[in-house]
Short mmCIF file of C-alpha atoms in Angstrom, two decimals:
data_model
loop_
_atom_site.label_atom_id
_atom_site.label_comp_id
_atom_site.label_asym_id
_atom_site.label_seq_id
_atom_site.Cartn_x
_atom_site.Cartn_y
_atom_site.Cartn_z
CA UNK A 1 -0.10 -0.18 -0.02
CA UNK A 2 1.20 3.56 -0.51
CA UNK A 3 3.25 5.26 2.36
CA UNK A 4 2.09 8.83 0.60
CA UNK A 5 -0.99 10.25 1.51
CA UNK A 6 -3.52 10.64 -0.97
CA UNK A 7 -5.13 14.05 -1.87
CA UNK A 8 -8.86 14.15 -0.80
CA UNK A 9 -11.01 15.13 -4.17
CA UNK A 10 -13.30 17.12 -2.11
CA UNK A 11 -11.11 19.37 0.21
CA UNK A 12 -7.48 18.49 -0.93
CA UNK A 13 -6.44 17.20 2.32
CA UNK A 14 -4.35 14.54 3.04
CA UNK A 15 -5.80 10.89 3.35
CA UNK A 16 -3.71 8.16 4.45
CA UNK A 17 -4.99 4.68 3.17
CA UNK A 18 -3.89 1.92 5.60
CA UNK A 19 -2.06 -1.24 4.65
CA UNK A 20 -4.65 -3.92 4.22
CA UNK A 21 -7.25 -1.50 2.69
CA UNK A 22 -9.36 -3.26 0.14
CA UNK A 23 -11.26 -2.32 -2.88
CA UNK A 24 -14.67 -0.56 -2.16
CA UNK A 25 -13.63 0.09 1.30
CA UNK A 26 -14.82 3.50 2.88
CA UNK A 27 -12.61 5.82 4.26
CA UNK A 28 -13.50 9.07 6.00
CA UNK A 29 -11.31 12.29 4.99
CA UNK A 30 -9.83 13.50 8.44
CA UNK A 31 -10.20 16.94 7.17
CA UNK A 32 -13.28 17.37 5.74
CA UNK A 33 -15.28 14.20 6.96
CA UNK A 34 -16.20 13.43 3.31
CA UNK A 35 -16.76 9.70 2.72
CA UNK A 36 -14.29 8.39 0.24
CA UNK A 37 -13.96 5.04 -1.52
CA UNK A 38 -10.77 3.07 -2.46
CA UNK A 39 -11.18 2.70 -6.39
CA UNK A 40 -8.00 1.01 -7.17
CA UNK A 41 -5.14 -0.50 -4.98
CA UNK A 42 -2.20 -0.17 -7.56
CA UNK A 43 -1.78 2.62 -7.28
CA UNK A 44 -3.87 3.88 -4.66
CA UNK A 45 -6.79 5.72 -6.21
CA UNK A 46 -9.73 6.77 -4.19
CA UNK A 47 -13.18 8.88 -5.10
CA UNK A 48 -15.93 10.35 -3.50
CA UNK A 49 -18.21 7.41 -2.21
CA UNK A 50 -21.71 7.36 -3.39
CA UNK A 51 -24.31 8.87 -1.16
CA UNK A 52 -26.83 6.41 0.84
CA UNK A 53 -29.55 5.63 -1.17
CA UNK A 54 -33.23 4.65 -0.31
CA UNK A 55 -33.07 1.02 -0.58
CA UNK A 56 -29.53 0.98 1.33
CA UNK A 57 -29.17 -1.03 4.40
CA UNK A 58 -29.30 -4.45 6.29
CA UNK B 1 -10.75 -29.05 -2.98
CA UNK B 2 -12.33 -25.79 -1.07
CA UNK B 3 -15.50 -24.57 -2.65
CA UNK B 4 -15.15 -21.51 -4.57
CA UNK B 5 -17.27 -18.37 -2.95
CA UNK B 6 -18.31 -15.53 -4.65
CA UNK B 7 -18.36 -12.82 -2.62
CA UNK B 8 -20.79 -10.11 -3.92
CA UNK B 9 -20.68 -6.47 -2.28
CA UNK B 10 -20.95 -2.54 -3.34
CA UNK B 11 -19.84 -0.67 -0.27
CA UNK B 12 -17.18 -2.71 1.77
CA UNK B 13 -18.33 -1.58 5.42
CA UNK B 14 -16.44 -2.83 8.64
CA UNK B 15 -18.51 -6.10 8.44
CA UNK B 16 -17.34 -6.69 4.82
CA UNK B 17 -13.69 -6.35 5.82
CA UNK B 18 -14.03 -8.58 8.97
CA UNK B 19 -15.92 -11.17 6.74
CA UNK B 20 -13.24 -11.10 4.18
CA UNK B 21 -10.33 -11.49 6.85
CA UNK B 22 -12.18 -14.41 8.06
CA UNK B 23 -12.41 -16.02 4.79
CA UNK B 24 -8.75 -15.16 4.12
CA UNK B 25 -8.01 -16.86 7.82
CA UNK B 26 -9.39 -20.17 6.52
CA UNK B 27 -7.79 -19.98 3.20
CA UNK B 28 -11.05 -20.13 1.49
CA UNK B 29 -10.91 -19.86 -2.54
CA UNK B 30 -12.64 -16.68 -2.93
CA UNK B 31 -13.48 -14.14 -6.11
CA UNK B 32 -14.79 -10.65 -5.05
CA UNK B 33 -17.75 -9.21 -7.27
CA UNK B 34 -18.68 -5.59 -7.34
CA UNK B 35 -22.29 -5.38 -8.00
CA UNK B 36 -21.67 -2.10 -9.49
CA UNK B 37 -19.66 -3.76 -12.16
CA UNK B 38 -22.49 -6.58 -13.01
CA UNK B 39 -23.96 -7.34 -16.29
CA UNK B 40 -26.16 -10.11 -15.93
CA UNK B 41 -27.36 -12.08 -18.60
CA UNK B 42 -30.83 -13.58 -18.25
CA UNK B 43 -30.19 -16.23 -20.42
CA UNK B 44 -27.87 -18.09 -18.27
CA UNK B 45 -23.93 -18.16 -17.38
CA UNK B 46 -22.70 -18.84 -20.78
CA UNK B 47 -23.31 -15.10 -21.60
CA UNK B 48 -21.71 -13.14 -19.19
CA UNK B 49 -18.73 -12.93 -17.20
CA UNK B 50 -19.88 -13.81 -13.70
CA UNK B 51 -17.45 -16.15 -12.14
CA UNK B 52 -17.96 -19.73 -11.85
CA UNK B 53 -18.36 -20.58 -8.32
CA UNK B 54 -20.04 -23.41 -5.81
CA UNK B 55 -22.08 -20.50 -3.78
CA UNK B 56 -22.84 -16.77 -3.91
CA UNK B 57 -22.25 -14.95 -0.68
CA UNK B 58 -24.10 -11.83 -1.08
CA UNK B 59 -23.31 -8.58 1.05
CA UNK B 60 -24.72 -5.98 -1.15
CA UNK B 61 -25.58 -3.05 0.77
CA UNK B 62 -28.27 -2.13 -1.88
CA UNK B 63 -31.72 -4.06 -1.57
CA UNK B 64 -32.62 -3.76 -5.13
CA UNK B 65 -29.25 -4.75 -6.59
CA UNK B 66 -29.25 -7.90 -4.16
CA UNK B 67 -32.71 -9.08 -5.04
CA UNK B 68 -32.19 -8.92 -8.87
CA UNK B 69 -28.71 -10.38 -8.76
CA UNK B 70 -29.66 -13.25 -6.58
CA UNK B 71 -32.67 -14.06 -8.75
CA UNK B 72 -30.65 -14.12 -11.98
CA UNK B 73 -28.12 -16.16 -10.44
CA UNK B 74 -30.37 -18.82 -8.71
CA UNK B 75 -32.21 -18.84 -12.33
CA UNK B 76 -29.04 -20.36 -13.80
CA UNK B 77 -28.53 -22.77 -10.79
CA UNK B 78 -26.18 -20.95 -8.31
CA UNK B 79 -26.73 -21.58 -4.75
CA UNK B 80 -26.80 -18.31 -2.86
CA UNK B 81 -26.98 -17.25 0.51
CA UNK B 82 -29.04 -15.75 1.60
CA UNK B 83 -31.44 -17.03 -0.87
CA UNK B 84 -33.14 -14.72 -3.12
CA UNK B 85 -36.43 -15.51 -1.44
CA UNK B 86 -35.23 -14.47 1.74
CA UNK B 87 -33.80 -11.40 0.83
CA UNK B 88 -37.23 -10.59 -0.79
CA UNK B 89 -39.26 -11.24 2.34
CA UNK B 90 -36.75 -9.39 4.82
CA UNK B 91 -35.90 -6.45 2.51
CA UNK B 92 -39.74 -5.83 2.81
CA UNK B 93 -41.43 -5.11 6.18
CA UNK B 94 -44.67 -6.14 4.79
CA UNK B 95 -43.77 -9.53 3.62
CA UNK B 96 -41.93 -10.02 6.85
CA UNK B 97 -44.87 -9.48 8.97
CA UNK B 98 -46.98 -11.64 6.61
CA UNK B 99 -44.10 -14.20 7.20
CA UNK B 100 -44.34 -14.10 10.80
CA UNK B 101 -47.95 -13.93 11.20
CA UNK B 102 -48.13 -17.42 8.94
CA UNK B 103 -45.63 -18.71 11.61
CA UNK B 104 -47.74 -17.67 14.43
CA UNK B 105 -44.95 -15.52 16.12
CA UNK B 106 -46.05 -12.68 18.11
CA UNK B 107 -45.22 -9.35 16.51
CA UNK B 108 -46.86 -5.82 16.86
CA UNK B 109 -49.99 -5.08 15.45
CA UNK B 110 -49.71 -3.74 11.93
CA UNK B 111 -51.80 -2.17 9.04
CA UNK B 112 -51.18 -1.59 5.53
CA UNK B 113 -52.91 1.06 3.66
CA UNK B 114 -52.31 3.05 0.54
CA UNK B 115 -53.99 6.46 0.97
CA UNK B 116 -53.29 9.14 3.60
CA UNK B 117 -57.30 8.75 4.65
CA UNK B 118 -56.90 5.10 4.84
CA UNK B 119 -53.48 5.40 6.58
CA UNK B 120 -55.02 7.84 9.03
CA UNK B 121 -58.09 5.55 9.83
CA UNK B 122 -55.47 2.63 10.57
CA UNK B 123 -53.28 4.68 12.92
CA UNK B 124 -56.65 5.68 14.82
CA UNK B 125 -57.75 2.47 14.94
CA UNK B 126 -54.28 1.26 16.52
CA UNK B 127 -54.19 4.19 18.70
CA UNK B 128 -51.80 6.87 19.36
CA UNK B 129 -48.70 6.90 19.46
CA UNK B 130 -48.42 4.70 16.40
CA UNK B 131 -45.33 4.04 14.25
CA UNK B 132 -45.41 4.69 10.39
CA UNK B 133 -42.55 2.75 8.68
CA UNK B 134 -41.49 2.53 4.88
CA UNK B 135 -41.87 -0.97 3.77
CA UNK B 136 -38.48 -0.78 2.21
CA UNK B 137 -35.57 0.62 4.10
CA UNK B 138 -33.02 0.14 7.00
CA UNK B 139 -31.39 2.00 9.76
CA UNK B 140 -34.43 3.26 11.01
CA UNK B 141 -34.47 5.81 8.26
CA UNK B 142 -38.01 7.55 7.70
CA UNK B 143 -39.57 5.93 10.50
CA UNK B 144 -42.07 8.24 12.27
CA UNK B 145 -43.62 7.85 15.66
CA UNK B 146 -46.87 9.91 15.59
CA UNK B 147 -48.33 10.96 18.80
CA UNK B 148 -51.57 12.76 17.56
CA UNK B 149 -53.65 13.38 14.66
CA UNK B 150 -51.74 16.44 13.37
CA UNK B 151 -48.61 14.80 13.24
CA UNK B 152 -50.24 11.77 11.65
CA UNK B 153 -51.64 13.92 8.88
CA UNK B 154 -48.43 15.72 8.16
CA UNK B 155 -46.35 12.61 7.87
CA UNK B 156 -49.03 10.90 5.64
CA UNK B 157 -49.02 13.75 3.33
CA UNK B 158 -45.41 13.92 3.11
CA UNK B 159 -45.31 10.31 2.18
CA UNK B 160 -48.15 10.86 -0.46
CA UNK B 161 -46.50 14.02 -1.91
CA UNK B 162 -42.73 13.47 -1.76
CA UNK B 163 -42.24 9.55 -1.50
CA UNK B 164 -41.65 6.85 -4.15
CA UNK B 165 -44.39 4.65 -4.80
CA UNK B 166 -42.87 2.25 -2.23
CA UNK B 167 -43.36 5.16 0.66
CA UNK B 168 -47.15 5.27 -0.59
CA UNK B 169 -47.31 1.69 0.75
CA UNK B 170 -48.36 2.84 4.18
CA UNK B 171 -47.12 0.33 6.75
CA UNK B 172 -48.68 1.20 10.24
CA UNK B 173 -47.65 -0.04 13.39
CA UNK B 174 -48.69 0.03 17.16
CA UNK B 175 -46.18 1.94 19.14
CA UNK B 176 -44.38 -0.66 21.64
CA UNK B 177 -43.82 1.29 24.71
CA UNK B 178 -40.42 -0.91 25.35
CA UNK B 179 -38.45 0.06 28.58
CA UNK B 180 -35.53 1.87 26.77
CA UNK B 181 -34.23 -1.00 25.13
CA UNK B 182 -34.85 -3.72 22.40
CA UNK B 183 -32.76 -6.64 21.23
CA UNK B 184 -30.95 -8.05 18.23
CA UNK B 185 -30.31 -11.58 17.94
CA UNK B 186 -27.90 -13.18 15.33
CA UNK B 187 -28.97 -16.24 13.57
CA UNK B 188 -26.59 -18.40 11.78
CA UNK B 189 -28.05 -21.78 9.97
CA UNK B 190 -31.09 -21.81 12.26
CA UNK B 191 -28.90 -21.38 15.55
CA UNK B 192 -29.01 -18.01 17.49
CA UNK B 193 -25.29 -17.63 18.02
CA UNK B 194 -25.40 -14.09 19.99
CA UNK B 195 -27.73 -11.61 21.07
CA UNK B 196 -27.35 -7.81 22.48
CA UNK B 197 -29.45 -5.39 24.09
CA UNK B 198 -29.58 -2.11 22.42
CA UNK B 199 -29.98 0.87 25.03
CA UNK B 200 -31.03 4.16 23.87
CA UNK B 201 -32.51 7.49 25.16
CA UNK B 202 -34.03 7.46 21.70
CA UNK B 203 -37.35 5.76 20.80
CA UNK B 204 -35.41 4.26 17.91
CA UNK B 205 -32.83 1.76 19.48
CA UNK B 206 -30.57 1.28 16.38
CA UNK B 207 -26.66 1.05 16.98
CA UNK B 208 -26.44 2.75 13.44
CA UNK B 209 -28.31 5.63 15.26
CA UNK B 210 -26.19 5.47 18.33
CA UNK B 211 -27.66 2.81 20.57
CA UNK B 212 -25.48 1.09 23.14
CA UNK B 213 -24.80 -2.15 22.83
CA UNK B 214 -24.79 -5.05 25.68
CA UNK B 215 -24.50 -8.59 25.83
CA UNK B 216 -27.46 -10.61 26.35
CA UNK B 217 -26.39 -14.16 27.41
CA UNK B 218 -28.10 -16.79 25.72
CA UNK B 219 -27.87 -19.24 28.54
CA UNK B 220 -29.30 -17.11 31.30
CA UNK B 221 -32.44 -15.04 31.90
CA UNK B 222 -34.06 -13.99 29.12
CA UNK B 223 -31.62 -15.53 26.96
CA UNK B 224 -33.13 -19.04 25.83
CA UNK B 225 -36.29 -17.40 25.06
CA UNK B 226 -34.54 -14.92 22.64
CA UNK B 227 -32.71 -17.75 21.05
CA UNK B 228 -35.73 -19.81 20.54
CA UNK B 229 -37.68 -17.03 18.99
CA UNK B 230 -34.99 -15.48 17.14
CA UNK B 231 -34.34 -19.22 15.46
CA UNK B 232 -38.11 -19.56 14.72
CA UNK B 233 -38.34 -16.11 13.17
CA UNK B 234 -35.36 -16.79 10.99
CA UNK B 235 -37.02 -20.05 9.62
CA UNK B 236 -40.31 -18.09 9.29
CA UNK B 237 -38.67 -15.94 6.48
CA UNK B 238 -36.94 -18.80 5.00
CA UNK B 239 -38.93 -19.67 2.10
CA UNK B 240 -37.40 -21.53 -0.94
CA UNK B 241 -36.15 -25.10 -1.26
CA UNK B 242 -36.27 -27.48 1.76
CA UNK B 243 -32.40 -27.80 1.67
CA UNK B 244 -32.29 -24.00 1.69
CA UNK B 245 -34.76 -23.42 4.66
CA UNK B 246 -32.61 -22.91 7.88
CA UNK B 247 -29.68 -21.93 6.04
CA UNK B 248 -30.07 -18.30 6.26
CA UNK B 249 -27.68 -15.91 8.00
CA UNK B 250 -30.02 -13.06 9.82
CA UNK B 251 -30.24 -10.64 12.47
CA UNK B 252 -33.40 -10.42 14.14
CA UNK B 253 -34.93 -7.43 15.98
CA UNK B 254 -37.04 -8.07 19.29
CA UNK B 255 -38.68 -5.86 21.65
CA UNK B 256 -40.28 -6.36 25.23
CA UNK B 257 -43.67 -5.15 25.27
CA UNK B 258 -45.22 -3.74 28.28
CA UNK B 259 -46.29 -6.56 29.63
CA UNK B 260 -42.91 -8.30 29.12
CA UNK B 261 -43.84 -10.36 26.17
CA UNK B 262 -41.20 -10.63 23.53
CA UNK B 263 -42.24 -9.67 20.11
CA UNK B 264 -40.42 -9.82 16.68
CA UNK B 265 -39.95 -6.44 14.89
CA UNK B 266 -38.17 -7.24 11.76
CA UNK B 267 -35.66 -9.74 10.41
CA UNK B 268 -32.29 -8.08 8.36
CA UNK B 269 -30.85 -10.12 5.67
CA UNK B 270 -27.27 -8.38 5.41
CA UNK B 271 -26.63 -7.91 8.91
CA UNK B 272 -24.62 -5.51 10.61
CA UNK B 273 -22.38 -6.84 13.73
CA UNK B 274 -19.49 -4.66 14.36
CA UNK B 275 -20.67 -3.63 17.59
CA UNK B 276 -21.56 -7.05 18.71
CA UNK B 277 -18.29 -9.04 18.42
CA UNK B 278 -16.39 -7.83 21.56
CA UNK B 279 -19.93 -7.12 23.46
CA UNK B 280 -20.69 -10.73 23.01
CA UNK B 281 -17.52 -12.59 22.88
CA UNK B 282 -18.72 -14.39 19.81
CA UNK B 283 -16.66 -14.33 16.70
CA UNK B 284 -19.67 -13.57 14.47
CA UNK B 285 -17.67 -13.38 11.07
CA UNK B 286 -15.63 -16.51 11.76
CA UNK B 287 -19.12 -18.34 12.58
CA UNK B 288 -20.65 -16.97 9.25
CA UNK B 289 -17.89 -18.11 7.24
CA UNK B 290 -17.67 -21.19 8.70
CA UNK B 291 -21.27 -21.90 8.02
CA UNK B 292 -21.13 -20.33 4.52
CA UNK B 293 -17.94 -22.64 3.63
CA UNK B 294 -19.99 -25.69 4.97
CA UNK B 295 -23.11 -24.82 3.14
CA UNK B 296 -20.82 -24.64 -0.09
CA UNK B 297 -18.72 -27.87 0.63
CA UNK B 298 -22.23 -29.63 0.97
CA UNK B 299 -23.56 -28.70 -2.30
CA UNK B 300 -26.83 -27.36 -0.62
CA UNK B 301 -29.56 -27.34 -3.27
CA UNK B 302 -30.16 -23.78 -2.26
CA UNK B 303 -31.21 -22.57 -5.82
CA UNK B 304 -34.50 -23.13 -7.34
#
């Protein structure tokens, strides 16, 4: 996994993706609180996670 | 040779990470499938890229995607946990209530109506306060307790004007005056493996909404009753072929009524359990994975 922080696509803050992250994992931005999603692992790419939809849940 | 499991998910929550780690710890042959990438042929598996597998373990967060994915895969003979029938029933509160009633299990008095006028009549028949819930949805979203006619009329008008057609199916339930807590029981393959009390100052006692979890020991106090009722509720929503009945992985929500009777509120087909592992001391993801691998290896005829 990348040792370098990734730039948050919302606020341009630094997001650290930890060792063991998996595709699709949701990571909050420590600066702006946006929910980000791991899109690629090599190299690590993140995007804004989809908003909760009406039929989401348990 | 170990069975091959297709793990279908969309958003990877803490639960999915724990389950993936548990599969890895078992050395399972696992292939991940993102439901957002799916392009399913309805004519069968020769025409699309869904991976060959012995069993599909579905952890999608979206009810609609889950249901159509499982229907498509079962139609081509792929066993699925949970089955499409289980998901269809658990994902719709009205169908869950019908299944619980059919099994003779205790649950709050409930009415269905389709217009604001009929909804108001249903609420007034049940008495205030009453609860209006969407038939589709989770995490306590859009669940409204109405204490009087003014509130009821406002919520019903909102549902009629702003909601999707599902929001206009009015699922109206008596309000259960619970003692600041309710219960969640985890059922795997028909066996209740753990349960928690959920405490909250708010009338919605959902850990996704901040409720505090405490262990409910299954061997003492109300535990044996909880375990029995949860297992029966899980079986009640488990349709499909005989081999699939009782195979489901479910979370059953229960509540104590004013006179201490346990009632079944709902059954969840894609359970969240992150707050319940340390609380109960039960390794829930490991138990789930063990069950999935056993079911796949046994080649249960879970599909139609």
